[in-house]
Every structure is written in C-alpha cells, then in structure tokens.
PDB file of C-alpha atoms in Angstrom:
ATOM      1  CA  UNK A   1      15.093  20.660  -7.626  1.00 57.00           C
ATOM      2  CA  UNK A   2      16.229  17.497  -8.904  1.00 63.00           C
ATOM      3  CA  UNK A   3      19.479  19.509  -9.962  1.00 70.00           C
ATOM      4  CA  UNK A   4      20.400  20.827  -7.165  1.00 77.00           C
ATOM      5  CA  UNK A   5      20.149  16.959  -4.762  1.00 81.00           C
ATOM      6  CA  UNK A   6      16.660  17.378  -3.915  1.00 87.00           C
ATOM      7  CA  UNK A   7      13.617  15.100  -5.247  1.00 90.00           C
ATOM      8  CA  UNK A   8       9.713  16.193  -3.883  1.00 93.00           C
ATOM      9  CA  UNK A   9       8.009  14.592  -2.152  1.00 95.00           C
ATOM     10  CA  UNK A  10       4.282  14.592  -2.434  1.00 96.00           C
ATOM     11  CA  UNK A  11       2.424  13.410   0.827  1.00 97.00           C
ATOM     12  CA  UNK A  12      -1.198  12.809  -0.303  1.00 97.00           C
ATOM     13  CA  UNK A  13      -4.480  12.057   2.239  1.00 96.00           C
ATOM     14  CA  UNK A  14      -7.623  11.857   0.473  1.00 96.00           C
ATOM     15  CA  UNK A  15     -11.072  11.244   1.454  1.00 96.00           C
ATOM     16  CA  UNK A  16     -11.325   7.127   2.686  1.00 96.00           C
ATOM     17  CA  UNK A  17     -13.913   4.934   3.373  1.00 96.00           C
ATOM     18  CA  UNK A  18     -13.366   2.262   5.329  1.00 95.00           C
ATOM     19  CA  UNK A  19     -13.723  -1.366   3.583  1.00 94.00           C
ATOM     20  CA  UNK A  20     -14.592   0.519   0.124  1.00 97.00           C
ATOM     21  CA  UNK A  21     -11.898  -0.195  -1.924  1.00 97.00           C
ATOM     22  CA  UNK A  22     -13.252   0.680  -5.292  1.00 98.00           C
ATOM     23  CA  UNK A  23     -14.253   4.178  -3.397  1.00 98.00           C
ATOM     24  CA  UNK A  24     -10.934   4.597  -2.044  1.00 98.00           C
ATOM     25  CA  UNK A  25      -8.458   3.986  -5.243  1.00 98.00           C
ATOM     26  CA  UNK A  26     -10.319   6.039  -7.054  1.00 98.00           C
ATOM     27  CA  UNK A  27      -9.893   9.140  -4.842  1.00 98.00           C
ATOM     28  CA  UNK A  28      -6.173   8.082  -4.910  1.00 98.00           C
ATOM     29  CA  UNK A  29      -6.209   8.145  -8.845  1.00 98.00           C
ATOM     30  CA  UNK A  30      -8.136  11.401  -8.308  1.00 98.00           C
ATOM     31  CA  UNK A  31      -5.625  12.688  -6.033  1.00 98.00           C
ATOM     32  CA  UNK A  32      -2.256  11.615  -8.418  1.00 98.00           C
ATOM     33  CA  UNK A  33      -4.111  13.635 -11.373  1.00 97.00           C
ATOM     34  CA  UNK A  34      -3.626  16.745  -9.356  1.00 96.00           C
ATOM     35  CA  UNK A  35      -0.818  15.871  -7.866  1.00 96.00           C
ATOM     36  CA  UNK A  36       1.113  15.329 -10.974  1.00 90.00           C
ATOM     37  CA  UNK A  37       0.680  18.499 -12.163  1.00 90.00           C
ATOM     38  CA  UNK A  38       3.432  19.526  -8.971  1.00 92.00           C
ATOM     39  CA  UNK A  39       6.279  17.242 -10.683  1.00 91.00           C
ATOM     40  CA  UNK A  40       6.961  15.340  -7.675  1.00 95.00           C
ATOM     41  CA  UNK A  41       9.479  12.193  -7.533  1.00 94.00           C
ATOM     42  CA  UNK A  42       7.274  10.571  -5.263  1.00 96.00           C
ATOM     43  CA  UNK A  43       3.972  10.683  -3.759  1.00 98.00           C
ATOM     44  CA  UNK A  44       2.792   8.671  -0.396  1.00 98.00           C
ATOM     45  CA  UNK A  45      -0.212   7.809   0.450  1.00 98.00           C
ATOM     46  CA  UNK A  46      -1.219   6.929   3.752  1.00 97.00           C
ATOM     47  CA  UNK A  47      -0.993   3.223   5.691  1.00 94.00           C
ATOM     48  CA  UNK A  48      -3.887   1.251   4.131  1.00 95.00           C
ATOM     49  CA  UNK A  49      -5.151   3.809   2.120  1.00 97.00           C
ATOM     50  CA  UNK A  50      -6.816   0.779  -0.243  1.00 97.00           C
ATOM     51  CA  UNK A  51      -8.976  -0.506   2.617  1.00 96.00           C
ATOM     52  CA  UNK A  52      -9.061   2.293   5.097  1.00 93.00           C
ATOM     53  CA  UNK A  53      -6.521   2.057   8.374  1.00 86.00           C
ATOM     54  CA  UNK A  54      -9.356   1.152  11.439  1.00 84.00           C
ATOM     55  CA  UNK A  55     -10.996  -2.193   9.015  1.00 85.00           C
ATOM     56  CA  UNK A  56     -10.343  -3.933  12.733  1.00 80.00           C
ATOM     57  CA  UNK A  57     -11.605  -7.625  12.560  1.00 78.00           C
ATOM     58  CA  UNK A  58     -12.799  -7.010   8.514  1.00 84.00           C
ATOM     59  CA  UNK A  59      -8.912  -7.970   7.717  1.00 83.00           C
ATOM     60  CA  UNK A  60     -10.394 -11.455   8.351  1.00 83.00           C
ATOM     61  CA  UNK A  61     -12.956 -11.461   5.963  1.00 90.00           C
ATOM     62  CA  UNK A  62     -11.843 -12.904   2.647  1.00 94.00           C
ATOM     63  CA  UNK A  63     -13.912 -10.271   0.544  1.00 96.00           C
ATOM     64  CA  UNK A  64     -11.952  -7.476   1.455  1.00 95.00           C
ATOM     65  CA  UNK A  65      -8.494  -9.031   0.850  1.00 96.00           C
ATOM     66  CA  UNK A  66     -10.051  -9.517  -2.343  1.00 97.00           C
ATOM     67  CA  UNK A  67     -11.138  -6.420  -3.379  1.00 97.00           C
ATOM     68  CA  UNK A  68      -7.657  -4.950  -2.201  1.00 98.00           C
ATOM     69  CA  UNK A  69      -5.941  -7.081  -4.745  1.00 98.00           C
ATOM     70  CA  UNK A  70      -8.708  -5.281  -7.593  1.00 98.00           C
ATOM     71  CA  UNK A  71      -8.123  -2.321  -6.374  1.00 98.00           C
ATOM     72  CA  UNK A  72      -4.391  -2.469  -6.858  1.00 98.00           C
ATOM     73  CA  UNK A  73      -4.667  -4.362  -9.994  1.00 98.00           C
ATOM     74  CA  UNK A  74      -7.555  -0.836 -10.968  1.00 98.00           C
ATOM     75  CA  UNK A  75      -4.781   1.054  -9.739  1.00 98.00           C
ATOM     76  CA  UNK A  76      -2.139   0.022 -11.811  1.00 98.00           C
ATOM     77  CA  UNK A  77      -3.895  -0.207 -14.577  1.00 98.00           C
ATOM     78  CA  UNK A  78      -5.458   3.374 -14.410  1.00 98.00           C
ATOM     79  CA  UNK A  79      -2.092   4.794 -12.738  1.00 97.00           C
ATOM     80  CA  UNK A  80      -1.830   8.729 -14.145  1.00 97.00           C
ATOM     81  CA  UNK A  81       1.108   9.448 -12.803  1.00 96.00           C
ATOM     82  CA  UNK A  82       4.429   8.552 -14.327  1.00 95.00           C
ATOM     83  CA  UNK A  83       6.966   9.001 -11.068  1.00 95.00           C
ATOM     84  CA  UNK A  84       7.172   6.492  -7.598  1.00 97.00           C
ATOM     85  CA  UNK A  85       3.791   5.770  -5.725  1.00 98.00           C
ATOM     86  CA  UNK A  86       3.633   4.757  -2.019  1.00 98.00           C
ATOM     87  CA  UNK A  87       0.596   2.979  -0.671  1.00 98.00           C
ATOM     88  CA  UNK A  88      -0.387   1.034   1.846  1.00 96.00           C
ATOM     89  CA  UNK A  89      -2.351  -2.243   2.105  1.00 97.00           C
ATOM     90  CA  UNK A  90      -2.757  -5.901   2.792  1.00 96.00           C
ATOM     91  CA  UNK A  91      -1.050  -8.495   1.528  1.00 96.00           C
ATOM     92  CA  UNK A  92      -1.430 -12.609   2.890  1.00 95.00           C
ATOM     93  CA  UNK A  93       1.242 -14.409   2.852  1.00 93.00           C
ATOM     94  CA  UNK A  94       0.927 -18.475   4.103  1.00 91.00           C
ATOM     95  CA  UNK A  95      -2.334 -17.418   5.074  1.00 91.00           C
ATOM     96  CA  UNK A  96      -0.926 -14.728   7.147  1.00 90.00           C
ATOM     97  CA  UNK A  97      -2.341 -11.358   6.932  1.00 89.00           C
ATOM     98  CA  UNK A  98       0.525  -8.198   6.272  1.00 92.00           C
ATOM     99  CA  UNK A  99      -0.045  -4.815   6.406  1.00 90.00           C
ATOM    100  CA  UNK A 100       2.446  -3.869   3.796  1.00 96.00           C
ATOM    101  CA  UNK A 101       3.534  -0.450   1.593  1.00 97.00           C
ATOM    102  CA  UNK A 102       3.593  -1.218  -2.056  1.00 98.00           C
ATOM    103  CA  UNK A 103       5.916   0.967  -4.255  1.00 98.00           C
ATOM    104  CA  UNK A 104       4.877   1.209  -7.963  1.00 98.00           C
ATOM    105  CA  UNK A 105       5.810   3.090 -10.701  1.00 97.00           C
ATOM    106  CA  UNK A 106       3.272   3.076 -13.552  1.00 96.00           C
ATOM    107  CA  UNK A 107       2.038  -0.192 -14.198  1.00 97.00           C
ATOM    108  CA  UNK A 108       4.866  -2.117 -12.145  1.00 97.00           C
ATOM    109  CA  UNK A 109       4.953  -2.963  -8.672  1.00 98.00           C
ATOM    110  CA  UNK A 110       8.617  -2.432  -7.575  1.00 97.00           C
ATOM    111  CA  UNK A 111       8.546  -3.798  -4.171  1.00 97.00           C
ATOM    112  CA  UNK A 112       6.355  -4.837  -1.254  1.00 97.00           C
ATOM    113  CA  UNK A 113       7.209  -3.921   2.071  1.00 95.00           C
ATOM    114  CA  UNK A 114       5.790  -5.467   5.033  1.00 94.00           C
ATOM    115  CA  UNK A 115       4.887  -3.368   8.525  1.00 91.00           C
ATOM    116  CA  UNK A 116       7.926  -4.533  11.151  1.00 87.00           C
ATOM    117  CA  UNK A 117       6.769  -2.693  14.191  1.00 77.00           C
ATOM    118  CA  UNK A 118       3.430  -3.312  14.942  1.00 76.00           C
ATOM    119  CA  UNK A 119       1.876  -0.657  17.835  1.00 68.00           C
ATOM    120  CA  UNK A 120       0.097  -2.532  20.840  1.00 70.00           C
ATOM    121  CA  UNK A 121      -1.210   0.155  23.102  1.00 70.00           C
ATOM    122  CA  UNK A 122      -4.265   1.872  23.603  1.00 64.00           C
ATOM    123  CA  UNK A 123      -6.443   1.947  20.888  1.00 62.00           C
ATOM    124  CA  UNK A 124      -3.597  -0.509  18.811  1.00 67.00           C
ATOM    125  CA  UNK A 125      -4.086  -4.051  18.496  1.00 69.00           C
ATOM    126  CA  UNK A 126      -1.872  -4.423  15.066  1.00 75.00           C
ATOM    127  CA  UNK A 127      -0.803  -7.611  16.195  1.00 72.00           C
ATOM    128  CA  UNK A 128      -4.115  -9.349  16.400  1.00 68.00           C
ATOM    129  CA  UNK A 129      -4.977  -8.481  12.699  1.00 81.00           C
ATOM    130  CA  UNK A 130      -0.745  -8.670  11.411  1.00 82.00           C
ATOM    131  CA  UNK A 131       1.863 -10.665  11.603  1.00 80.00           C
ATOM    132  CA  UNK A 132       5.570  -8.564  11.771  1.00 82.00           C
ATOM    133  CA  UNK A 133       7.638  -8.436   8.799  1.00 84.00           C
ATOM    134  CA  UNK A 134      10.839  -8.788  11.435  1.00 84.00           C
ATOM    135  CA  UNK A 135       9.096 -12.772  11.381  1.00 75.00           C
ATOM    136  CA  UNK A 136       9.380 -12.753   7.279  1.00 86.00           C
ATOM    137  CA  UNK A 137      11.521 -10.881   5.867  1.00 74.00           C
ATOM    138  CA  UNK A 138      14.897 -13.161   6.506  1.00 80.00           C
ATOM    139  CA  UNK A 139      13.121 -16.148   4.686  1.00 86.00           C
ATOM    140  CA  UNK A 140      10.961 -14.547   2.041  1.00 88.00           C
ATOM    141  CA  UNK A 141      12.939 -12.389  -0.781  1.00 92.00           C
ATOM    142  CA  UNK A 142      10.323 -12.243  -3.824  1.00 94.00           C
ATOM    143  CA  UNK A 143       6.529 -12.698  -3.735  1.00 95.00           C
ATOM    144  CA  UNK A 144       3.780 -13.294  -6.167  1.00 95.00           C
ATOM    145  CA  UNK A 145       1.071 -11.053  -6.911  1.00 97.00           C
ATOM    146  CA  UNK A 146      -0.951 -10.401  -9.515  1.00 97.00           C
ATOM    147  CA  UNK A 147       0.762 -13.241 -11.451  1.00 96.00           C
ATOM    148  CA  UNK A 148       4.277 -11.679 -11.076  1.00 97.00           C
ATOM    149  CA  UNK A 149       7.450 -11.880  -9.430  1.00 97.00           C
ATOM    150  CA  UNK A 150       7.853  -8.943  -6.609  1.00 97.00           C
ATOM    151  CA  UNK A 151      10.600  -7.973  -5.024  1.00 96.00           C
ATOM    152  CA  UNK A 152       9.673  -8.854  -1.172  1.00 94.00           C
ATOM    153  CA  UNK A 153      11.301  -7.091   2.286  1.00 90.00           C
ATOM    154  CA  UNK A 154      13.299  -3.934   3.969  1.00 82.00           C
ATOM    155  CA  UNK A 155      16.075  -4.066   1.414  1.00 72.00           C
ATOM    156  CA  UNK A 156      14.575  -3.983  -2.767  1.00 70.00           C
TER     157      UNK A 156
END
C-alpha cells in the first residue's frame, strides 16, 4: 500500500468501562496485538478510550486523572505494536482539565493534542468538564508528562 501513496489506517473500538482504566488499556493492548498482525500505519482509538467517554462529573475526581496517567505510562510500557497509536484521554494543565488525543509510537509520546471544539447540545456538556484547546494552544508549545518534554498543540 505504502508503495503505491496509501498508509492503513486501523480504527479500533474495544470493549470500555467507564472510570476503569487498568480494564480499559488493557483491552487496547489486547486490541493492537491483533491489530498488528494487519500492518497498519496507524491505529485510532476512540475519544477517551483510557477513562471511558460519558465519566461526566468523575473528570473532577483526582483518582481518575491519576489512574489515566498509569494507564498511559502501562501503555507505553507494554505497547505491542511498533507503528503510530491514537488515543484519547485527559490531560490537566494549570489545573485545567483537557480532553486531549495522545499520539505515540512505541514507548514515546509524540504529541498531545487538546479537544478545540467542545459540543454543547443535548446530551453534551464538554464544556463543564473541558476547557478548549482554541484557549491554549497559542501560549503553550511543549508539556510535561511523565517526566518528559511533549510536543503540545494543533501543529507537532
């Protein structure tokens, strides 16, 4: 594929439970076992796969935050897969909560993006639990996590 301009693209939804990180990475590490067997370039996993998307007011709690910093930290650690991982999860900045998508490769976090558009009708009330990356991503370039540098923003 890769010869002829094309990468795959491996879009991946396993089995979540909400607030149970431990539970949820390792159906992700499941999930890139199998998947790597396909040769992908990339796989994606969904928005907040770590901690489950509907956590509502639990993105408060500072348990959860972290155990979402474990779990990535399990994650890169037991990482299978040798191509580009997309995730998503939380990440506080200034004591302000993100929901983010964090782009490894192996063992190295490549780049943190943070959420810009944040949905606010019917059953969405991102903006209660989030604050925008459009309000970051101008001042804030690199970020540490896990005791490293990260890239930080739209453009990595």
């Amino acid at each position: 594929m890769k010869s002829y301009g094309y990468v795959k693209i491996a879009a991946v939804s396993p089995e979540v439970r909400v607030g149970d990180t431990t539970f949820n990475v390792n159906k992700m590490i499941e999930a890139l076992h199998k998947v790597k067997e396909k040769h992908p370039s990339f796989v994606n996993f969904p928005e907040l796969a770590i901690t489950g998307y509907s956590i509502g007011d639990l993105v408060f709690q500072n348990h959860l935050y972290d155990a979402s910093v474990k779990a990535v930290e399990y994650l890169l650690k037991h990482n299978p897969y040798d191509g580009v991982v997309i995730f998503g999860n939380l990440y506080k900045h200034n004591d302000i909560m993100y929901n983010v998508s964090f782009v490894i490769q192996k063992n190295e976090i490549l780049g943190i993006i943070p959420k810009y558009y944040l949905p606010q009708t019917r059953e969405f009330h991102e903006s209660r639990w989030f604050g925008s990356g459009v309000n970051i991503v101008d001042t804030v370039k690199e970020v540490s996590y896990l005791g490293k540098t990260v890239p930080f923003g739209k453009l990595l």
